[in-house]
Amino acid sequence: MNLQLMALPFLFLIACGGSEPTSETKKTAGPAAKTEAVSKKAAPTPPPTPKPAAEPEVPVVVDDGTTVTINLTADDAMKFNTAEIKIAAGRTVKLNLKHIGKMPAKMMGHNFVLLAQGTDMAAFSAAGVTAPDSDYIAKAMADKVIAQTKMLGGGESDSIEFKAPAAGTYDFLCTFPGHSAIMKGKLIVS
Ligand code: ZN
């Protein structure tokens, strides 16, 4: 009695999980083998199981040997899509920042600001709080900025181009007040 009860769900699992896909693959394996190469090209690949809100996977860093493209996103959860960006020295850098959230710039503004080495990020952020008109970058600290995008609201994007700085590790952040606690990362040039 006990054994039977335990075995039942087990058998059920085997029956459900195993039979369908194996019989299908067996069917196609034999006769289709000869025309496999042709049918692979001709037959349209069946659409993969649809994922909710499936967006094309965009690589963060694309290097063509001359220009390195950096694709950054920032969202309403106050996050960049990466905290570490590695690029090669000597490249022209094209950086695309897209705010994939919905909130306006005044509430959830995001930018990308790359700082010169040796800059105290906390002090830089703190000084910027009183400078909303210059995207929260204090004028006195402006010389610490290697590159920056505009401050963006949800749905907006900006692209900038700059020369990769000398080999080394550089801090980047979003200068919107409070954001740099989370919205920060390292750009590593080597
Ligand atoms: Zn931000």
PDB file of N, CA and C and ligand atoms in Angstrom, residues 109-111 174 176 179 183, ligand 1:
ATOM      1  N   GLY A 109      16.189  61.252 -12.301  1.00  0.00           N
ATOM      2  CA  GLY A 109      17.098  61.604 -13.380  1.00  0.00           C
ATOM      3  C   GLY A 109      18.352  60.749 -13.351  1.00  0.00           C
ATOM      4  N   HIS A 110      18.863  60.421 -14.536  1.00  0.00           N
ATOM      5  CA  HIS A 110      20.100  59.638 -14.612  1.00  0.00           C
ATOM      6  C   HIS A 110      21.054  60.255 -15.632  1.00  0.00           C
ATOM      7  N   ASN A 111      22.303  60.281 -15.276  1.00  0.00           N
ATOM      8  CA  ASN A 111      23.333  60.626 -16.245  1.00  0.00           C
ATOM      9  C   ASN A 111      24.531  59.711 -16.016  1.00  0.00           C
ATOM     10  N   CYS A 174      26.170  58.410 -11.471  1.00  0.00           N
ATOM     11  CA  CYS A 174      25.046  59.281 -11.795  1.00  0.00           C
ATOM     12  C   CYS A 174      25.048  60.360 -10.723  1.00  0.00           C
ATOM     13  N   PHE A 176      22.689  62.564  -9.963  1.00  0.00           N
ATOM     14  CA  PHE A 176      21.410  62.936  -9.342  1.00  0.00           C
ATOM     15  C   PHE A 176      21.543  62.699  -7.830  1.00  0.00           C
ATOM     16  N   HIS A 179      21.870  59.265  -5.818  1.00  0.00           N
ATOM     17  CA  HIS A 179      21.974  58.090  -6.690  1.00  0.00           C
ATOM     18  C   HIS A 179      23.338  57.405  -6.671  1.00  0.00           C
ATOM     19  N   MET A 183      24.306  54.020  -7.987  1.00  0.00           N
ATOM     20  CA  MET A 183      24.597  54.204  -9.407  1.00  0.00           C
ATOM     21  C   MET A 183      26.034  54.673  -9.605  1.00  0.00           C
TER      22      MET A 183
HETATM   23 ZN    ZN B   1      20.391  58.482 -11.427  1.00  0.00          ZN
END
